[in-house]
Amino acid sequence: MFSKGTKVHLIGIKGVGMTALAQILKQRGLEVSGSDTKDKFFTDKVLKSSGIKPKVFSEKNITKNIDVVISSGAYYFSGRAMGDNLEVKEVLKRGIKILTYPQAVGELSKEYKTIAVAGSHGKSTITAMLGWAAQRIGKDPTVIAGTRINAWKANARVGKSNLLILEADEYREAFLNYSPNVLIITSIDYDHPDYYKTPALYYRAFKKMVDRVEKGGVVIGFGDDVEVANLLSYAKGKKLKTVKYGFSKRSDLVLENEGVFHDKHIRQAQCKQLFHGLFNKGKKLRGVLKFPGKHQIANAGAVLATAKSLKWPVYRTLDALKEFSGTARRFEVLRKYKNGAIVIDDYAHHPTAIKKTLEAARSLYPKKKIIAIFQPHMFSRTEALLEDFATAFSDADEVGIMEIYASAREKSGKVSGRTLTAHAKEHHRFVNYLKNSAEAKKFLNLATKKDAAVLLMGAGDVYKLTA
């Protein structure tokens, strides 16, 4: 299907995953075209560097010579058009072969030995870490990540080996299009309530994913998470190999935090975080990361557990992790001020991610004020996890809550940023409602006049406040 010379058109090409796929198909010798909105994203630069110029949505983009169309799930899902995208309607009218993004990646992955990174949190970072480490030790992988990897200035890499490392998204059971040889499960923390109506249905999707692992494959998981531990037991019952990493002494790879220290020579968060790992009571492995937070050590643990399982050189993997320069929108320093204030951007959009990000900031900047500006993402998520969001800001000295960022999936809902602010005020003394971007920018400007670490958090466009 994806042989050299095939003409493929991507609808919604500016999406992070779609951009990654476009780069890979282009480098494999396919003729790639694509379309999207006029809005600007970081992926515009990535596409330009790959020689791909997106067009604005129009049915005229669907030409007679197109062999295959790949669509973002925002516009096509389960055999039908989502919304009023004219291109999808034209494709269906003409009977041109059309795939969703995960279906296309699933087809592509059949040609590779695949490592899939799944879980509620940390997927993008682990995919990037693992891809970087695999490249550094000479495995020459193809990588598809959900964010821009700083060292590559792109969210994808095309290698010449048969190794594919990909981020496996659980939304709408997308990851069930893959049959990996190695499955990493980072965490299971209820999300996407617009699709999974109960936590049980959410968990069941991950159980189905374990069923997709190839015979003789490996399931690697963060065993401190009870639901992940249950899945590891399930995988073992299916005669799959399992590796449990975590901070618990019962883990196959036991991790321990040795502290975080400032280092002005490191661009991203200007710190070094030391840790060590112990495989089955063996020799202690010492590691260094350029980012704060216990969750980052867990991410590194997933990489080390994978390296050990695949018989990669573990010490060289540790060296690669030491040099890993991070990804976009993951504790990314946007601006520093002469008075000591610093603005950090993070993708945190789930209560657990907010807590972990603020904990990391508190550990790195114990003497600074920690100020959070949060832009909720999706009405259904905000409504379903309202109380969890309300209690997620305990490590912040001050909080500003913006209006909900409406995605292509849903334009309105029963709750608002004001609703979340009211609930958060029941648990925190200093919470402010920021009804528009002007108020948010004013709040940010006041925050940076203090010796503060200001965290912009959310999956929308909160990072634009510094523009």
Coordinates of C-alpha atoms in Angstrom, one line a residue, residues 185-188 220-236 243-245:
I185 CA 2.4 0.6 29.6
T186 CA 3.2 3.7 31.5
S187 CA 0.1 4.2 33.6
I188 CA -3.7 3.8 33.5
I220 CA 6.9 -3.7 30.1
G221 CA 5.0 -1.7 32.7
F222 CA 5.2 0.7 35.6
G223 CA 4.3 -1.7 38.4
D224 CA 3.6 0.9 41.0
D225 CA 0.4 1.6 39.2
V226 CA -2.1 -1.0 40.4
E227 CA -4.0 -1.3 37.1
V228 CA -0.7 -1.7 35.2
A229 CA 0.4 -4.3 37.6
N230 CA -2.8 -6.2 37.0
L231 CA -2.2 -6.1 33.2
L232 CA 1.3 -7.4 33.7
S233 CA -0.1 -10.4 35.6
Y234 CA -2.6 -10.8 32.7
A235 CA 0.2 -10.7 30.2
K236 CA 2.2 -13.3 32.1
V243 CA 9.2 -6.6 33.0
K244 CA 8.0 -4.5 35.9
Y245 CA 9.8 -1.2 36.6

